Coordinates of C-alpha atoms and ligand atoms in Angstrom, one line a residue:
X14 CA -62.7 72.0 72.5
X15 CA -62.3 75.6 73.5
X16 CA -63.9 78.2 71.3
X17 CA -63.3 82.0 71.1
X18 CA -66.5 83.8 70.4
X19 CA -66.5 87.4 69.1
X20 CA -68.9 89.7 71.1
X21 CA -69.8 93.3 71.7
X22 CA -69.8 94.9 75.1
X23 CA -73.0 95.6 77.1
X24 CA -72.8 98.9 78.8
X25 CA -75.1 98.1 81.8
X26 CA -72.9 95.6 83.8
X27 CA -72.0 97.9 86.6
X28 CA -72.3 96.1 89.9
X29 CA -74.6 97.7 92.5
X30 CA -74.7 97.3 96.3
X31 CA -74.8 93.5 95.8
X32 CA -73.2 92.4 92.5
X33 CA -74.9 92.4 89.2
X34 CA -78.7 92.4 89.3
X35 CA -80.9 92.4 86.2
X36 CA -84.3 91.3 84.9
X37 CA -84.1 87.7 83.6
X38 CA -85.0 88.9 80.1
X39 CA -81.8 91.1 80.1
X40 CA -79.6 88.4 81.6
X41 CA -80.8 85.9 78.9
X42 CA -79.7 88.1 76.0
X43 CA -77.1 86.4 73.8
X44 CA -73.6 86.7 75.2
X45 CA -74.8 88.8 78.2
X46 CA -73.7 86.4 81.0
X47 CA -70.8 85.2 78.9
X48 CA -69.4 88.7 78.6
X49 CA -69.8 89.4 82.3
X50 CA -68.1 86.2 83.3
X51 CA -65.2 86.7 80.9
X52 CA -64.8 90.2 82.2
X53 CA -64.5 88.9 85.8
X54 CA -61.9 86.2 84.7
X55 CA -60.0 88.9 82.8
X56 CA -59.3 90.7 86.0
X57 CA -58.0 87.6 87.9
X58 CA -54.3 86.6 87.3
X59 CA -53.0 83.0 87.2
X60 CA -56.4 81.4 86.8
X61 CA -54.7 78.0 86.4
X62 CA -53.9 78.2 90.1
X63 CA -57.3 79.4 91.2
X64 CA -60.3 77.5 92.8
X65 CA -63.8 79.0 93.0
X66 CA -67.1 78.1 94.6
X67 CA -70.2 78.2 92.4
X68 CA -73.8 78.0 93.5
X69 CA -76.9 80.1 94.3
X70 CA -80.4 80.4 95.6
X71 CA -82.0 78.0 93.0
X72 CA -83.8 80.7 91.1
X73 CA -84.8 80.5 87.4
X74 CA -81.9 80.6 85.0
X75 CA -79.3 79.7 87.6
X76 CA -78.9 76.2 86.2
X77 CA -78.3 77.5 82.7
X78 CA -75.9 80.1 84.0
X79 CA -73.9 77.6 86.1
X80 CA -73.3 75.4 83.0
X81 CA -72.0 78.6 81.3
X82 CA -69.8 79.3 84.2
X83 CA -68.3 75.8 84.1
X84 CA -67.6 76.1 80.3
X85 CA -66.1 79.6 80.5
X86 CA -64.0 78.8 83.6
X87 CA -62.7 75.7 81.8
X88 CA -61.9 77.6 78.7
X89 CA -60.0 80.1 80.8
X90 CA -58.0 77.3 82.5
X91 CA -59.4 77.8 86.0
X92 CA -57.9 75.1 88.2
X93 CA -61.0 73.9 90.0
X94 CA -64.7 74.7 90.7
X95 CA -66.6 73.6 93.7
X96 CA -70.3 73.5 92.9
X97 CA -73.1 73.1 95.4
X98 CA -75.2 70.0 94.7
X99 CA -78.1 70.9 92.4
X100 CA -76.5 74.3 92.0
X101 CA -77.6 75.3 95.6
X102 CA -75.5 77.3 98.1
X103 CA -76.9 80.0 100.4
X104 CA -75.0 83.3 100.5
X105 CA -73.8 82.8 104.1
X106 CA -72.8 79.1 103.5
X107 CA -71.0 80.3 100.4
X108 CA -68.9 82.6 102.4
X109 CA -68.2 79.9 105.0
X110 CA -67.2 77.4 102.3
X111 CA -64.8 79.9 100.6
X112 CA -63.2 80.7 104.0
X113 CA -63.0 77.2 105.4
X114 CA -61.5 75.7 102.2
X115 CA -59.3 78.7 101.5
X116 CA -60.8 79.2 98.0
X117 CA -59.9 82.1 95.8
X118 CA -63.4 83.3 95.6
X119 CA -66.9 82.4 94.4
X120 CA -69.6 83.1 91.9
X121 CA -72.8 83.2 93.8
X122 CA -76.0 83.3 91.7
X123 CA -78.6 85.2 93.4
X124 CA -80.7 88.3 93.2
X125 CA -81.2 87.9 96.9
X126 CA -84.7 89.0 98.0
X127 CA -85.8 90.1 94.5
X128 CA -88.5 87.9 92.9
X129 CA -87.6 84.9 90.7
X130 CA -89.2 83.0 87.9
X131 CA -89.2 83.8 84.2
X132 CA -90.3 87.4 84.8
X133 CA -88.2 87.9 87.9
X134 CA -84.6 88.9 88.4
X135 CA -81.2 87.3 87.9
X136 CA -78.1 88.2 90.0
X137 CA -74.5 87.3 90.2
X138 CA -72.2 88.2 93.1
X139 CA -68.4 87.9 92.7
X140 CA -66.8 87.0 96.0
X141 CA -63.1 87.1 96.6
X142 CA -60.9 85.0 98.9
X143 CA -62.1 87.2 101.8
X144 CA -65.4 85.3 101.6
X145 CA -67.1 88.7 100.9
X146 CA -68.2 90.5 97.8
X147 CA -65.4 92.2 95.8
X148 CA -64.4 95.6 96.9
X149 CA -65.4 98.8 94.9
X150 CA -62.0 98.9 93.1
X151 CA -62.4 95.3 92.0
X152 CA -65.9 95.8 90.7
X153 CA -64.6 98.9 88.9
X154 CA -61.9 96.8 87.2
X155 CA -64.6 94.4 86.1
X156 CA -66.8 97.2 84.8
X157 CA -63.9 98.5 82.7
X158 CA -63.5 95.0 81.2
X159 CA -67.3 94.8 80.3
X160 CA -67.0 98.1 78.4
X161 CA -64.2 96.9 76.2
X162 CA -64.7 93.2 75.8
X163 CA -64.4 91.9 72.3
X164 CA -64.4 88.1 72.7
X165 CA -64.9 85.4 75.3
X166 CA -63.7 81.8 75.6
X167 CA -66.0 78.9 76.1
X168 CA -65.7 75.1 76.1
X169 CA -68.1 73.1 73.8
X170 CA -68.2 70.2 76.3
X171 CA -71.7 68.8 77.2
X172 CA -73.5 70.0 80.3
X173 CA -72.6 68.3 83.6
X174 CA -75.1 66.6 85.9
X175 CA -74.9 68.5 89.2
X176 CA -77.3 66.3 91.1
X177 CA -74.6 63.8 92.3
X178 CA -71.7 64.5 94.6
X179 CA -68.4 63.7 93.0
X180 CA -65.4 64.9 91.0
X181 CA -65.7 65.5 87.2
X182 CA -63.8 67.3 84.6
X183 CA -64.5 70.0 81.9
X184 CA -61.5 70.3 79.7
X185 CA -58.6 70.4 82.2
X186 CA -60.7 72.0 85.0
X187 CA -61.6 69.8 87.9
X188 CA -65.3 70.2 89.0
X189 CA -66.3 68.9 92.4
X190 CA -70.0 68.8 93.2
X191 CA -70.1 69.3 97.0
X192 CA -72.7 69.0 99.8
X193 CA -73.4 72.8 100.5
X194 CA -74.7 72.2 104.0
X195 CA -72.2 70.4 106.2
X196 CA -69.5 73.1 106.6
X197 CA -72.1 75.7 107.4
X198 CA -73.9 73.6 110.0
X199 CA -70.6 72.7 111.7
X200 CA -69.8 76.4 111.9
X201 CA -73.1 77.1 113.6
X202 CA -72.5 74.2 116.0
X203 CA -69.2 75.9 116.9
X204 CA -70.8 79.2 117.7
X205 CA -73.9 78.4 119.6
X206 CA -74.8 75.9 122.4
X207 CA -76.8 73.4 120.4
X208 CA -77.7 71.4 123.5
X209 CA -79.4 74.5 125.0
X210 CA -81.2 75.2 121.7
X211 CA -82.3 71.5 121.5
X212 CA -83.9 71.8 125.0
X213 CA -85.7 74.9 123.9
X214 CA -87.0 73.6 120.6
X215 CA -88.2 70.3 122.1
X216 CA -90.0 72.0 124.9
X217 CA -93.5 73.7 124.8
X218 CA -91.9 76.6 123.0
X219 CA -93.6 77.1 119.6
X220 CA -91.3 77.9 116.8
X221 CA -91.8 78.6 113.1
X222 CA -89.3 79.3 110.3
X223 CA -90.4 80.5 106.9
X224 CA -87.8 79.8 104.2
X225 CA -90.0 81.6 101.6
X226 CA -89.2 78.8 99.0
X227 CA -85.6 80.0 98.9
X228 CA -82.4 78.3 99.5
X229 CA -82.5 78.2 103.3
X230 CA -85.2 75.5 103.3
X231 CA -82.9 72.5 103.3
X232 CA -80.5 74.2 105.7
X233 CA -83.3 75.1 108.1
X234 CA -84.8 71.6 107.9
X235 CA -81.5 70.0 108.9
X236 CA -80.7 72.5 111.6
X237 CA -84.0 73.2 113.3
X238 CA -85.9 70.0 112.7
X239 CA -83.3 67.2 112.4
X240 CA -80.6 68.5 114.7
X241 CA -82.4 70.7 117.2
X242 CA -85.6 68.7 117.4
X243 CA -88.2 71.2 116.4
X244 CA -91.4 69.4 115.3
X245 CA -91.6 68.3 111.7
X246 CA -93.3 71.1 109.7
X247 CA -91.8 73.9 111.8
X248 CA -90.0 75.0 108.6
X249 CA -92.5 76.4 106.1
X250 CA -91.9 76.8 102.4
X251 CA -88.9 74.6 102.7
X252 CA -88.3 73.5 99.1
X253 CA -86.2 75.9 97.0
X254 CA -88.3 76.8 93.9
X255 CA -87.2 78.6 90.7
X256 CA -89.9 81.2 91.1
X257 CA -90.1 81.0 95.0
X258 CA -93.6 79.7 94.6
X259 CA -94.7 83.1 93.3
X260 CA -93.6 84.7 96.6
X261 CA -91.5 87.8 96.8
X262 CA -88.8 86.3 99.0
X263 CA -88.1 89.4 101.0
X264 CA -88.6 88.8 104.8
X265 CA -90.4 91.9 105.9
X266 CA -93.9 92.8 107.1
X267 CA -95.2 93.2 103.6
X268 CA -93.8 90.3 101.7
X269 CA -93.9 87.7 104.5
X270 CA -97.5 88.5 105.1
X271 CA -98.8 85.0 105.8
X272 CA -96.2 84.5 108.5
X273 CA -97.0 88.0 110.0
X274 CA -100.7 87.2 110.0
X275 CA -100.0 84.0 111.9
X276 CA -97.8 85.9 114.4
X277 CA -100.6 88.4 115.1
X278 CA -103.4 85.7 115.3
X279 CA -104.9 84.1 118.4
X280 CA -102.8 81.0 117.5
X281 CA -99.5 82.8 117.3
X282 CA -96.4 80.7 118.1
X283 CA -93.8 82.1 120.6
X284 CA -91.3 82.9 117.9
X285 CA -90.9 83.0 114.2
X286 CA -88.4 84.0 111.6
X287 CA -88.1 84.3 107.9
X288 CA -85.1 84.4 105.6
X289 CA -84.9 85.7 102.1
X290 CA -84.2 83.9 98.8
X291 CA -80.4 83.4 99.4
X292 CA -80.5 83.2 103.2
X293 CA -78.6 86.3 104.2
X294 CA -81.6 88.4 105.4
X295 CA -83.7 87.7 108.4
X296 CA -86.9 88.9 110.0
X297 CA -87.6 88.1 113.7
X298 CA -91.1 88.1 115.2
X299 CA -92.5 87.2 118.6
X300 CA -96.1 86.6 119.4
X301 CA -97.8 89.8 118.3
X302 CA -94.5 91.5 118.1
X303 CA -92.1 92.6 115.3
X304 CA -88.4 93.3 115.9
X305 CA -87.1 96.1 113.7
X306 CA -83.8 95.0 112.2
X307 CA -81.9 98.1 113.6
X308 CA -83.1 97.0 117.1
X309 CA -82.2 93.4 116.4
X310 CA -78.6 94.4 115.9
X311 CA -78.6 96.4 119.1
X312 CA -80.2 93.6 121.2
X313 CA -77.9 90.9 119.9
X314 CA -74.9 93.1 120.6
X315 CA -76.1 93.8 124.1
X316 CA -76.5 90.0 124.8
X317 CA -73.2 88.8 123.3
X318 CA -72.1 87.2 126.5
X319 CA -74.9 84.6 126.2
X320 CA -73.3 83.0 123.2
X321 CA -70.4 80.6 123.7
X322 CA -68.3 81.9 120.8
X323 CA -68.5 85.5 122.1
X324 CA -68.6 85.1 125.8
X325 CA -65.0 86.2 126.3
X326 CA -65.6 89.5 124.5
X327 CA -66.2 91.0 121.2
X328 CA -64.5 93.7 119.1
X329 CA -66.6 96.6 118.0
X330 CA -69.8 96.8 116.0
X331 CA -70.8 98.5 112.8
X332 CA -73.9 99.5 111.0
X333 CA -74.8 101.1 107.7
X334 CA -75.5 104.9 107.9
X335 CA -79.2 104.3 107.1
X336 CA -79.6 101.9 110.1
X337 CA -80.9 103.5 113.3
X338 CA -78.5 104.6 116.0
X339 CA -79.8 102.0 118.5
X340 CA -76.6 99.9 118.4
X341 CA -74.4 103.0 119.0
X342 CA -75.9 103.4 122.4
X343 CA -75.1 99.8 123.2
X344 CA -71.6 100.1 121.9
X345 CA -71.0 103.2 124.0
X346 CA -72.3 101.5 127.1
X347 CA -70.2 98.4 126.4
X348 CA -67.2 100.6 125.5
X349 CA -66.5 98.9 122.2
X350 CA -65.7 100.4 118.8
X351 CA -68.5 101.7 116.7
X352 CA -68.4 102.3 112.9
X353 CA -70.9 103.6 110.4
X354 CA -70.4 102.6 106.8
X355 CA -72.2 103.0 103.4
X356 CA -75.0 100.6 102.5
X357 CA -73.5 97.3 101.2
X358 CA -72.2 94.5 103.2
X359 CA -68.8 94.7 101.5
X360 CA -68.0 97.8 103.6
X361 CA -67.9 95.7 106.7
X362 CA -65.3 93.3 105.4
X363 CA -62.2 95.4 106.0
X364 CA -63.5 96.2 109.6
X365 CA -63.8 92.4 110.3
X366 CA -60.5 91.5 108.7
X367 CA -58.7 94.1 110.8
X368 CA -60.5 92.9 113.9
X369 CA -62.2 96.2 114.5
X370 CA -65.7 94.7 114.6
X371 CA -67.4 91.4 115.5
X372 CA -71.0 92.2 114.8
X373 CA -72.6 94.3 112.1
X374 CA -76.0 94.9 110.6
X375 CA -78.3 96.9 108.4
X376 CA -81.8 98.2 108.4
X377 CA -82.5 96.0 105.3
X378 CA -83.0 92.9 107.5
X379 CA -79.3 92.0 107.5
X380 CA -77.4 91.0 110.6
X381 CA -74.1 89.1 110.9
X382 CA -70.8 88.6 112.5
X383 CA -67.2 87.9 111.7
X384 CA -67.5 84.2 111.4
X385 CA -68.1 84.8 107.7
X386 CA -68.1 87.9 105.4
X387 CA -71.8 88.0 104.5
X388 CA -74.9 88.6 106.5
X389 CA -76.3 85.5 107.9
X390 CA -80.1 84.8 108.3
X391 CA -79.9 81.5 110.2
X392 CA -77.1 82.8 112.5
X393 CA -79.4 85.7 113.5
X394 CA -82.3 83.2 114.2
X395 CA -80.0 81.0 116.3
X396 CA -78.7 84.0 118.2
X397 CA -82.3 85.1 119.1
X398 CA -83.3 81.6 120.1
X399 CA -80.2 81.4 122.3
X400 CA -81.1 84.6 124.1
X401 CA -84.6 83.2 124.7
X402 CA -83.2 79.9 125.9
X403 CA -80.9 81.6 128.3
X404 CA -83.2 84.3 129.7
X405 CA -86.6 82.4 129.5
X406 CA -88.1 85.7 128.3
X407 CA -90.4 86.4 125.4
X408 CA -89.3 88.3 122.3
X409 CA -91.5 91.2 123.5
X410 CA -90.0 91.2 127.0
X411 CA -86.5 91.2 125.6
X412 CA -87.2 94.2 123.4
X413 CA -89.1 96.2 126.1
X414 CA -86.4 95.7 128.6
X415 CA -83.8 96.8 126.0
X416 CA -85.7 100.0 125.3
X417 CA -86.2 100.7 129.0
X418 CA -82.5 100.5 129.4
X419 CA -81.4 102.4 126.3
X420 CA -84.5 104.3 125.0
X421 CA -86.0 103.5 121.6
X422 CA -85.2 104.6 118.1
X423 CA -88.5 104.4 116.3
X424 CA -87.6 103.6 112.7
X425 CA -89.4 103.3 109.3
X426 CA -88.2 103.1 105.8
X427 CA -90.3 104.7 103.1
X428 CA -89.6 103.5 99.5
X429 CA -90.7 105.4 96.5
X430 CA -90.4 102.9 93.7
X431 CA -90.3 102.9 89.9
X432 CA -89.0 106.5 89.6
X433 CA -87.4 107.5 86.3
X434 CA -83.7 107.4 86.8
X435 CA -83.2 111.0 85.6
X436 CA -85.9 112.3 88.0
X437 CA -84.3 110.4 91.0
X438 CA -80.9 111.7 90.1
X439 CA -82.3 115.2 89.9
X440 CA -84.0 114.8 93.3
X441 CA -80.8 113.7 95.0
X442 CA -78.6 116.3 93.4
X443 CA -81.0 119.2 94.2
X444 CA -81.4 117.9 97.7
X445 CA -77.7 117.7 98.2
X446 CA -77.3 121.3 97.1
X447 CA -80.0 122.4 99.5
X448 CA -78.5 120.6 102.5
X449 CA -76.4 123.6 103.8
X450 CA -79.5 125.8 103.9
X451 CA -81.4 123.3 106.1
X452 CA -79.3 124.0 109.3
X453 CA -81.4 125.5 112.1
X454 CA -84.5 125.3 109.9
X455 CA -87.7 124.3 111.8
X456 CA -90.2 121.7 110.5
X457 CA -93.2 121.6 112.9
X458 CA -91.6 120.5 116.2
X459 CA -88.4 119.3 114.6
X460 CA -85.4 121.6 114.1
X461 CA -82.6 120.6 111.8
X462 CA -79.2 120.6 113.5
X463 CA -76.9 119.6 110.6
X464 CA -77.4 118.1 107.1
X465 CA -74.6 116.7 104.9
X466 CA -73.8 113.9 102.4
X467 CA -72.6 110.8 104.2
X468 CA -68.9 110.1 103.4
X469 CA -67.1 107.1 104.6
X470 CA -63.4 107.0 105.0
X471 CA -62.3 103.4 105.3
X472 CA -59.8 103.2 108.1
X473 CA -58.1 100.2 106.5
X474 CA -57.5 101.0 102.9
X475 CA -58.1 104.8 103.1
X476 CA -60.7 104.7 100.3
X477 CA -63.5 107.3 100.5
X478 CA -67.1 106.6 99.5
X479 CA -70.1 108.9 99.4
X480 CA -73.5 107.3 99.9
X481 CA -76.7 109.0 100.9
X482 CA -77.6 112.3 102.5
X483 CA -78.3 112.7 106.2
X484 CA -80.4 115.3 108.0
X485 CA -80.0 115.4 111.8
X486 CA -82.5 117.1 114.1
X487 CA -81.8 118.6 117.5
X488 CA -83.9 115.9 119.4
X489 CA -81.7 113.1 118.0
X490 CA -84.0 112.3 115.1
X491 CA -82.5 111.6 111.7
X492 CA -83.6 111.3 108.1
X493 CA -81.4 109.5 105.6
X494 CA -82.0 109.6 101.8
X495 CA -80.4 107.3 99.2
X496 CA -81.1 105.6 96.0
X497 CA -81.4 101.8 96.0
X498 CA -78.5 99.9 94.4
X499 CA -80.4 96.6 94.0
X500 CA -83.6 97.5 92.2
X501 CA -84.2 96.4 88.6
X502 CA -87.2 98.6 87.8
X503 CA -86.3 102.2 87.4
X504 CA -84.9 104.0 90.5
X505 CA -86.1 103.6 94.1
X506 CA -85.7 106.4 96.5
X507 CA -85.3 105.1 100.0
X508 CA -86.0 107.4 102.9
X509 CA -85.0 106.2 106.4
X510 CA -86.8 108.0 109.3
X511 CA -85.7 107.6 112.9
X512 CA -86.9 109.3 116.1
X513 CA -85.3 108.7 119.5
X514 CA -87.6 108.5 122.5
X515 CA -87.0 107.5 126.1
X516 CA -90.5 107.7 127.5
X517 CA -93.1 106.2 125.2
X518 CA -91.3 103.0 124.2
X519 CA -94.3 100.7 123.4
X520 CA -96.1 102.8 120.8
X521 CA -96.9 102.1 117.1
X522 CA -93.9 103.4 115.0
X523 CA -96.4 104.6 112.3
X524 CA -98.0 106.9 114.9
X525 CA -94.7 108.0 116.4
X526 CA -93.2 108.8 113.0
X527 CA -96.1 110.2 111.1
X528 CA -95.0 113.8 111.5
X529 CA -91.4 113.1 110.7
X530 CA -92.4 111.1 107.6
X531 CA -94.2 114.2 106.3
X532 CA -91.2 116.3 107.1
X533 CA -89.0 113.8 105.1
X534 CA -91.3 114.3 102.0
X535 CA -91.2 118.0 102.4
X536 CA -87.4 118.2 102.6
X537 CA -86.9 115.8 99.6
X538 CA -89.5 117.5 97.4
X539 CA -90.5 114.0 96.3
X540 CA -94.2 114.7 95.7
X541 CA -93.5 117.7 93.4
X542 CA -90.9 115.8 91.5
X543 CA -92.5 112.3 91.2
X544 CA -96.2 113.0 91.8
X545 CA -96.1 110.5 94.6
X546 CA -98.0 111.7 97.7
X547 CA -97.0 108.7 99.8
X548 CA -94.3 106.0 99.6
X549 CA -95.1 102.7 97.7
X550 CA -93.7 100.5 100.4
X551 CA -93.2 101.2 104.1
X552 CA -91.2 98.8 106.2
Ligands
G16_23 C1 -77.8 94.1 99.4 C2 -76.6 94.3 100.2 C3 -76.9 94.8 101.5 C4 -77.6 96.2 101.3 C5 -78.8 96.0 100.4 C6 -79.2 97.4 100.1 O1 -78.7 93.2 100.1 O2 -76.0 93.0 100.4 O3 -75.7 95.0 102.2 O4 -78.1 96.6 102.6 O5 -78.4 95.4 99.2 O6 -80.1 97.4 99.1 P1 -80.6 98.7 98.4 O7 -79.3 99.3 97.8 O8 -81.6 98.3 97.5 O9 -81.1 99.6 99.5 P2 -79.1 91.8 99.5 O10 -79.8 91.1 100.6 O11 -80.0 92.3 98.3 O12 -77.9 91.2 99.0

């Protein structure tokens, strides 16, 4: 039976850079998820003709939320839901499944790299038939619904068992529990030379992949161990856990510390990688060597010819404004298009759909290509392994040779976390007002050339988005300031610091950027406004 439940709007359901992200305690409030789901469905016409994918990274509360999705979708007469077995689907595999099966969209349950468990975060991304997250005008329409919602519809059917593949029904809605791995693995086999990769991973080459107890564990086990022949046990933390085993599933030098320690030990393997909770972010490490994500995008782009799917040529490349300029130098050399977009993967989607770009990436450990409309952690790992297999070089050699050719953009991100929202807003608005006065101003050995708010004019749909503030220096250095759109604990000020050098390419970024980091704090006035002398996290 379908029930109509009276409800009151929640006023905090604006979607950030990656969908709705909230503390579990907030998401578990009565009617909270229900309101949000009904608000999404209210914006989609002809639901009785629509099919959606449902699944996520296996975090706490996903199972409960998936049962609610089934019942609310059924009460709204959705034609069909495809649900990953046990509620699991990685973000990139979700995009692949939506595109391959021509679905009308997806509800992907993940707070990405944010912690899980009962005290962690909950997240929900609404993807459209593009395979990517909804565009800003679509999330705005959903927000407007959340602010005026008065009732939602829900079926009172019992919960469905999602552990078995098969076709079931809830009211008139067909529910198919699917294998969430096969389509994605086939897609990877179509992009890379799996024979070449098999030879590498069955050789002396020592490889480790850390799934951080997130959803990529079962994907990585199948791909790296079962298909490509890496020794059993090469995939660490391979079982998805509701609390990620207490880990913060964010693949960076701080949160993937055990892996980093291994890679800097005497027993370091040749190569390792980690993915985040939902499998869209990646970190690449060589023996005693870390690849900064901005460099990873540049290096992959420079080596596109080594990959079967790209050997005949690529369209352009794009990066978020906060990401270093390294890939621009490659794009200029290759004479391919280059685009700079606001932070948020959704901004790449129009560029891919209009064949302006093939590759894109962000400093926040996201790299990807036009095979899907999300960033793709395992794709990035397979790409790196393919370069190594083809060139027989180490990760470090590949990076050093790249910097010898192009120069190096030393890059660090300084995060000031847990700032009161009003203070963070004040900091950004005051800084924005001061930007015009910064031109020609000298800070130690750095002189500002221009400073302005970053505004992106989408060449496809002509929308305009402002995100972040950029300060350029005469030597090619840059500082970018923006507030995080994915945090759930107050506001986070992100400061991205970049310095371009052609001589000293093998130095410690902390040393090379020490002075510029101090300049970034001076310009933002962060210490006076927040009391913080140093960032909370440096990546
Ligand atoms: C999400 C988006 C990314 C974006 C990141 C930024 O990542 O998908 O495109 O770079 O947020 O986060 P913030 O606004 O906190 O800097 P993910 O991996 O969380 O989905």
